[in-house]
mmCIF file of C-alpha atoms in Angstrom:
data_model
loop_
_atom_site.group_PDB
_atom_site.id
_atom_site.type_symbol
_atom_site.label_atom_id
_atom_site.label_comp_id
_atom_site.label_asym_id
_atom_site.label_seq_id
_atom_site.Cartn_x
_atom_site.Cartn_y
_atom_site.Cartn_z
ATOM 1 C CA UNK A 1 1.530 -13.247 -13.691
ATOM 2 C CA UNK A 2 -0.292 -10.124 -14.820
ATOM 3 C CA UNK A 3 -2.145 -11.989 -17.231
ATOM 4 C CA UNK A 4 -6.145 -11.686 -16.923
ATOM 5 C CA UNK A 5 -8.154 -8.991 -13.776
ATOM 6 C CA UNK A 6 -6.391 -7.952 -11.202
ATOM 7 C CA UNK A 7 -8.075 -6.262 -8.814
ATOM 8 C CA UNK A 8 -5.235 -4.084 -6.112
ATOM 9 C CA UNK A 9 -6.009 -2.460 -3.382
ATOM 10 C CA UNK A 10 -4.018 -0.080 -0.730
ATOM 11 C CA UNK A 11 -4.857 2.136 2.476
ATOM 12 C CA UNK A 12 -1.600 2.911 3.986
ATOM 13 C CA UNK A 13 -2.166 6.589 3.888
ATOM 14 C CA UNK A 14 -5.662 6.588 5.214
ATOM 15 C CA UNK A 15 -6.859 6.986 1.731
ATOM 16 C CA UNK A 16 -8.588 3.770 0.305
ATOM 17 C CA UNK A 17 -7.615 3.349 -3.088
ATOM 18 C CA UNK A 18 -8.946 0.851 -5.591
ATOM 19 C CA UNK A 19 -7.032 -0.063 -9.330
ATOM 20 C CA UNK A 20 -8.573 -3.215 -11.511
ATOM 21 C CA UNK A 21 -6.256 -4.221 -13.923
ATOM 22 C CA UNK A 22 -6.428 -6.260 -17.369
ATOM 23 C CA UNK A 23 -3.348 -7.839 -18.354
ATOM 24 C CA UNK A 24 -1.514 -5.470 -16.610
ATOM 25 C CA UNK A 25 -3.119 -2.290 -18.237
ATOM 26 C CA UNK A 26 -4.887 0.182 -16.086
ATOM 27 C CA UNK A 27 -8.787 -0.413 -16.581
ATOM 28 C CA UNK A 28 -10.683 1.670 -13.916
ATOM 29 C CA UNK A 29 -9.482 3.058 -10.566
ATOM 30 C CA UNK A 30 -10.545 5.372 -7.452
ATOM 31 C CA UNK A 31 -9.493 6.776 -4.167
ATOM 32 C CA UNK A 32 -12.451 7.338 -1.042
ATOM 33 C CA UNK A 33 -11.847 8.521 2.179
ATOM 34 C CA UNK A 34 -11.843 5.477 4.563
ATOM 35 C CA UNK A 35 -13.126 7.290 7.328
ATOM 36 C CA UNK A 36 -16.774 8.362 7.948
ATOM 37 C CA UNK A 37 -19.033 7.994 10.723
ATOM 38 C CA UNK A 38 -22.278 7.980 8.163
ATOM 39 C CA UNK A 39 -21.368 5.452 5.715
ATOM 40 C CA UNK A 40 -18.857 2.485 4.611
ATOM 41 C CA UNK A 41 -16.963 3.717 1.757
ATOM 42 C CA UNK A 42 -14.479 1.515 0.602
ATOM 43 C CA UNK A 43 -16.203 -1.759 -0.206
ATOM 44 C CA UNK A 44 -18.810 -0.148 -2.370
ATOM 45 C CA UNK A 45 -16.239 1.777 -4.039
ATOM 46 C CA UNK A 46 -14.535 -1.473 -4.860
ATOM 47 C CA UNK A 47 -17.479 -2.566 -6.277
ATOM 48 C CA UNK A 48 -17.739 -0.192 -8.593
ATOM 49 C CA UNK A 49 -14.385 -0.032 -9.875
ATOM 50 C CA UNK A 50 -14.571 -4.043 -10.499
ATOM 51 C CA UNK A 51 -18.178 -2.722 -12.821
ATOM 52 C CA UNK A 52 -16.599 -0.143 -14.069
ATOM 53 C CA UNK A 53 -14.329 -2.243 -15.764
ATOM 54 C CA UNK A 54 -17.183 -4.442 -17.167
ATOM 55 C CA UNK A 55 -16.648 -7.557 -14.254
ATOM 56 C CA UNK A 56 -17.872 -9.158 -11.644
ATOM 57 C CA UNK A 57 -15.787 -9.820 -8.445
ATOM 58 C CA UNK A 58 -16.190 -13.434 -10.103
ATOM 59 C CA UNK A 59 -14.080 -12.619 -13.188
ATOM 60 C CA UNK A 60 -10.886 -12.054 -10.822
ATOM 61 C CA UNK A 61 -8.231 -14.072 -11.479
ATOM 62 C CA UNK A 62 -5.931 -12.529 -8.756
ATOM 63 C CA UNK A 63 -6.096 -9.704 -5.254
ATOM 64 C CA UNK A 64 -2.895 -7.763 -4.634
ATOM 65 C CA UNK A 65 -3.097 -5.813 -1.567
ATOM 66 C CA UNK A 66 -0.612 -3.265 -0.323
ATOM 67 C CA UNK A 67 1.096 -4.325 2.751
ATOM 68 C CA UNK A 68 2.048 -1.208 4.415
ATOM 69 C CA UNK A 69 3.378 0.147 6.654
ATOM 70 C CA UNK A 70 1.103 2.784 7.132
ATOM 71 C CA UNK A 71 -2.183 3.749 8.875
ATOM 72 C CA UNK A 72 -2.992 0.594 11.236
ATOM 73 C CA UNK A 73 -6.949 0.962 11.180
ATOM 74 C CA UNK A 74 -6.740 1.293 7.087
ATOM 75 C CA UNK A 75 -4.347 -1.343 6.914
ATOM 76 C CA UNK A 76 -6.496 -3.682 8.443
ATOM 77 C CA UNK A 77 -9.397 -2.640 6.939
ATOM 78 C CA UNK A 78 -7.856 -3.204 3.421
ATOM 79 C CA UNK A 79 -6.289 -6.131 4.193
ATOM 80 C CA UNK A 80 -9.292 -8.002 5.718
ATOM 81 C CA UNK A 81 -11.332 -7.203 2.421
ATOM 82 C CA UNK A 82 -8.454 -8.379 0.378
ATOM 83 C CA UNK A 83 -8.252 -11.888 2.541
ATOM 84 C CA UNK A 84 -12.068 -11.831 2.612
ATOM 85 C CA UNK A 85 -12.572 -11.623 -1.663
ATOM 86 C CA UNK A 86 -9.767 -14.438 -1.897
ATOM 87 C CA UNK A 87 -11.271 -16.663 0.321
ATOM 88 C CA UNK A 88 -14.338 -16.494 -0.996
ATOM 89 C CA UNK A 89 -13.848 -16.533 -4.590
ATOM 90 C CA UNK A 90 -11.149 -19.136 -4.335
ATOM 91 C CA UNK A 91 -8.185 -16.892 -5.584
ATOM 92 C CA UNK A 92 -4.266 -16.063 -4.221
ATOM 93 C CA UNK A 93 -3.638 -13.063 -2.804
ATOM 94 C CA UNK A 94 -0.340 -10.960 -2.768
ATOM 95 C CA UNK A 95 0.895 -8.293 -1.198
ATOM 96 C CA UNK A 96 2.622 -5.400 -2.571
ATOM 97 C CA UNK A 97 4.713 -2.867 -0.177
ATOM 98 C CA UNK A 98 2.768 0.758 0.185
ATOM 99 C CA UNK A 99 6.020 2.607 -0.278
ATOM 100 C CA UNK A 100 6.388 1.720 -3.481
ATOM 101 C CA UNK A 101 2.956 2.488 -4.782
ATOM 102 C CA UNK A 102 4.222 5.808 -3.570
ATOM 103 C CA UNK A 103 6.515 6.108 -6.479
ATOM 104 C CA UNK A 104 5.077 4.017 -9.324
ATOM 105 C CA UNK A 105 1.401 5.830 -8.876
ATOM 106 C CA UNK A 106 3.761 9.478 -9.782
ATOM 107 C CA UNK A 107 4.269 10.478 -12.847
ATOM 108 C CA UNK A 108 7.251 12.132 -12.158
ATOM 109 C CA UNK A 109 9.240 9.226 -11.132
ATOM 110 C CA UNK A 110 9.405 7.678 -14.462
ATOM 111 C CA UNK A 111 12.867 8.453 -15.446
ATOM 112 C CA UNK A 112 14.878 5.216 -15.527
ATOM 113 C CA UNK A 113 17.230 4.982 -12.927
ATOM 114 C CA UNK A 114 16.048 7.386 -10.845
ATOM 115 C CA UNK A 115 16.412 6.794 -7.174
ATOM 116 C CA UNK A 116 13.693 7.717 -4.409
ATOM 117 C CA UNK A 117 13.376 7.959 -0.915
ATOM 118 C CA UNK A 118 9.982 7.020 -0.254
ATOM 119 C CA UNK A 119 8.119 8.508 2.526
ATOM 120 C CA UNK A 120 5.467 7.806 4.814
ATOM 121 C CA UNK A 121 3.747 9.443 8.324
ATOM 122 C CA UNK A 122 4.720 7.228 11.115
ATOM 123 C CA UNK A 123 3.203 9.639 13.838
ATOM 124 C CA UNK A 124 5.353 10.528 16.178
ATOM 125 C CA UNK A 125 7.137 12.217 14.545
ATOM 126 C CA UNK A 126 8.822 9.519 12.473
ATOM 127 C CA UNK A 127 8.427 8.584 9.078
ATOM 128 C CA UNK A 128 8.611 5.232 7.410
ATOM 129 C CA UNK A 129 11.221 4.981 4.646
ATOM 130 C CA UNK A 130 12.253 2.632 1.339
ATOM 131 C CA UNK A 131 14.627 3.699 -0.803
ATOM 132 C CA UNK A 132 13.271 2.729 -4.448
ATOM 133 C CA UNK A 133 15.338 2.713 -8.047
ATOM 134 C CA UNK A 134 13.310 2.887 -11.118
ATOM 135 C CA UNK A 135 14.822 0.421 -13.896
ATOM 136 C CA UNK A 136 14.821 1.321 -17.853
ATOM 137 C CA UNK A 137 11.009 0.305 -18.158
ATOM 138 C CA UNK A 138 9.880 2.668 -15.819
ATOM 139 C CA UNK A 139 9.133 0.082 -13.464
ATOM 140 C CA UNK A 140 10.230 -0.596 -10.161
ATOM 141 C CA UNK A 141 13.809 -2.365 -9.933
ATOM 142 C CA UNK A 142 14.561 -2.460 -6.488
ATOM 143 C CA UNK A 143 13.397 -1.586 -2.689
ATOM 144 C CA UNK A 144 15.464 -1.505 0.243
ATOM 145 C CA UNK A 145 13.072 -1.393 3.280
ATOM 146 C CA UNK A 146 14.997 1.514 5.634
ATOM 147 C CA UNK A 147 12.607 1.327 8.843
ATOM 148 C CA UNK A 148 11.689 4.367 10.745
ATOM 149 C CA UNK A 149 13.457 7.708 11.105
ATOM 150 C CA UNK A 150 12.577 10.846 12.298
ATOM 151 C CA UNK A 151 11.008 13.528 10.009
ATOM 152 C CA UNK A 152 13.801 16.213 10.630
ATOM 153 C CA UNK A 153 16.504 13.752 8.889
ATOM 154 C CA UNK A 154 14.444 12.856 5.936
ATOM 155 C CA UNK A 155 16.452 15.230 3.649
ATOM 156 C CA UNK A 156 19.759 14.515 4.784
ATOM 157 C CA UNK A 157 19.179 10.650 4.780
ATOM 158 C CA UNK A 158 17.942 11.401 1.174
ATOM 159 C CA UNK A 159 21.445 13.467 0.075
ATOM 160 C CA UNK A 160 23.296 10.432 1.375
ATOM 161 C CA UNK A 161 21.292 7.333 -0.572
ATOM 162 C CA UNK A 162 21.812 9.716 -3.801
ATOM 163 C CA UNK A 163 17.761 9.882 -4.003
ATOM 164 C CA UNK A 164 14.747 12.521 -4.121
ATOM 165 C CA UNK A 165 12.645 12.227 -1.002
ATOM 166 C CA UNK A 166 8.785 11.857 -2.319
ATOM 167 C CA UNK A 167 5.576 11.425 -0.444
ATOM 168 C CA UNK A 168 2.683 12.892 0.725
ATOM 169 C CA UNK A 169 4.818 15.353 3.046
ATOM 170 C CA UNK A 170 8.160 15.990 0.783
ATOM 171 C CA UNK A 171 8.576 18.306 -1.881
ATOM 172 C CA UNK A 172 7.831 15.674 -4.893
ATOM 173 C CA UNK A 173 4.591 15.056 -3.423
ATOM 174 C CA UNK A 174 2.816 11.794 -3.974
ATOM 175 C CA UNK A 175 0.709 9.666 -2.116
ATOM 176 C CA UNK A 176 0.352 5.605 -2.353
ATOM 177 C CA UNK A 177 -2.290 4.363 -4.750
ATOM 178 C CA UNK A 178 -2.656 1.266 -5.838
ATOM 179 C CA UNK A 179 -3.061 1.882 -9.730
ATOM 180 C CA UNK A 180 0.421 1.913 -9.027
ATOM 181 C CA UNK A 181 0.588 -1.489 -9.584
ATOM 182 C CA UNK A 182 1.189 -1.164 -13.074
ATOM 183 C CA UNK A 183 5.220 -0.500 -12.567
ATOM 184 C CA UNK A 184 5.165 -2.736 -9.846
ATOM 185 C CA UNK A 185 4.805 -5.986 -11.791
ATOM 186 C CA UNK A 186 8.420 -7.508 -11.291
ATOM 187 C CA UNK A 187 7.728 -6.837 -7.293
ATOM 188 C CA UNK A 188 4.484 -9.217 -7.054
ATOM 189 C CA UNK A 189 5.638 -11.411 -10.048
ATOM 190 C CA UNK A 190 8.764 -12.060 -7.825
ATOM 191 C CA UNK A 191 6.802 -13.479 -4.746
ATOM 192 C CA UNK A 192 4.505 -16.329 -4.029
ATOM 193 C CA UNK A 193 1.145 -15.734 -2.994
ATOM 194 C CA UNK A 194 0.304 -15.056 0.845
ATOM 195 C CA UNK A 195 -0.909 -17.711 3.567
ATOM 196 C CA UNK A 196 -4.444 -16.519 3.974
ATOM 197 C CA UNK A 197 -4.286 -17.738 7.452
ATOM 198 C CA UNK A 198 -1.539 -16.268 8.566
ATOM 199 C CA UNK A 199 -0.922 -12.969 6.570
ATOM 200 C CA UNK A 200 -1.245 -9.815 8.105
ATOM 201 C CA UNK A 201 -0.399 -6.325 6.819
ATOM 202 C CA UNK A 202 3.176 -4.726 7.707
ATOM 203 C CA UNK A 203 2.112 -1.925 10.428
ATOM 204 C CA UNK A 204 5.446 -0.448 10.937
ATOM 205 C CA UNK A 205 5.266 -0.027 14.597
ATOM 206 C CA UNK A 206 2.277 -0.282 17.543
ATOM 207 C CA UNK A 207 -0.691 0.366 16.653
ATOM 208 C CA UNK A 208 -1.302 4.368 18.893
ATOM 209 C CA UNK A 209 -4.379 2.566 20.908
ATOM 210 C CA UNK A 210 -1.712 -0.490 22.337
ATOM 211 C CA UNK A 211 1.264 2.882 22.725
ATOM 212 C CA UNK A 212 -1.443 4.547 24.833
ATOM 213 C CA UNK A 213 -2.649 1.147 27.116
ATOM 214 C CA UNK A 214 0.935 0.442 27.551
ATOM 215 C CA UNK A 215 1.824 3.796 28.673
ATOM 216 C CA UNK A 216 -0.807 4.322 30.919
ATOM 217 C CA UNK A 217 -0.371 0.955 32.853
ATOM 218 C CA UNK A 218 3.356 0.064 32.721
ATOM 219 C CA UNK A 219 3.559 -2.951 30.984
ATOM 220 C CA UNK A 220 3.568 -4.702 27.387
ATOM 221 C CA UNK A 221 -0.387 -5.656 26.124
ATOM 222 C CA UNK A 222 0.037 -9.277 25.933
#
């Protein structure tokens, strides 16, 4: 599946990060800020990762694009330039989940069978949570999806899964990245591409703009 250019992509944390791949090695990569009120940022950054690794957006064979959950406005942003490049150059699209680019982009998660509670900001004072096992290559064996919980239980939810809490706010500190996608192989190998017209990121929960409407005028936003 890995075979040929991959090019991933991932803003879950607000941070746009870019990997191209070549049969599954690590060729170039970056991270850029995704928000700035003088410039865009993340497409030209893409662009010169893809040149970086001596391509063209034409020489893609594949787009993997994290799915979340994470930072809505990133999210989106990411995911409509992922949909966008696979439309237009004719090629499938997968998604990857954000939480575990949390682990496999650490180099301190390597140890096989290790088992981490990945974290995420879900504002609010809730955090989104996967609990992730490393297998004996150092990649990714497993994810269990765990939903929101509230910051303050983080390290006793971790003591009872039997894992190490790690993200941009725990004490292993890592962030999602998507040159991560290099121990995440069997995750997108395992799954069909996306339906371009239908596929969406994962946001986690309402977007804070809809939270806001709905609060200040007593009803759902339809």
């Amino acid at each position: 599946m890995m075979d040929g250019l991959t090019l991933a992509l991932d803003a879950a944390a607000t941070t746009g990060t870019i990997a191209l791949l070549r049969d599954g090695v690590l060729v170039s990569a970056r991270s850029v800020a995704m928000r700035s009120d003088a410039e865009e940022r993340y497409l030209p950054a893409i662009l010169e990762v893809v040149a970086a690794g001596d391509a063209t957006l034409r020489d893609l064979d594949r787009i993997v694009c994290g799915e979340g959950p994470g930072s809505f406005t990133s999210l989106r942003v990411a995911g409509a330039i992922a949909k966008g490049f696979a439309l237009g150059l004719g090629r499938p699209l997968f998604a990857v989940p954000s939480l575990a680019l949390i682990v496999t982009a650490s180099e301190a998660t390597a140890r096989a069978g290790s088992r981490w509670l990945a974290t995420l900001d879900a504002m609010r004072g809730d955090r989104y949570l996967a609990l992730i096992t490393v297998g004996t290559d150092g990649t990714v064996s497993s994810l269990e999806a765990l939903g929101l919980a509230p910051a303050t239980t983080i390290a006793a939810r971790a003591r009872a899964l039997a894992a190490t809490p790690i993200g941009p706010d725990e004490a292993v500190v890592a962030s999602p990245h998507a040159s991560g996608l290099v121990r995440c192989v069997a995750l997108v190998s395992s799954a069909a591409p996306v339906d371009l017209a239908s596929w969406e990121p994962r946001y986690g929960r309402l977007a804070e703009a809809q939270v806001k409407w709905e609060a200040a005028h007593g009803r759902s936003l339809a």
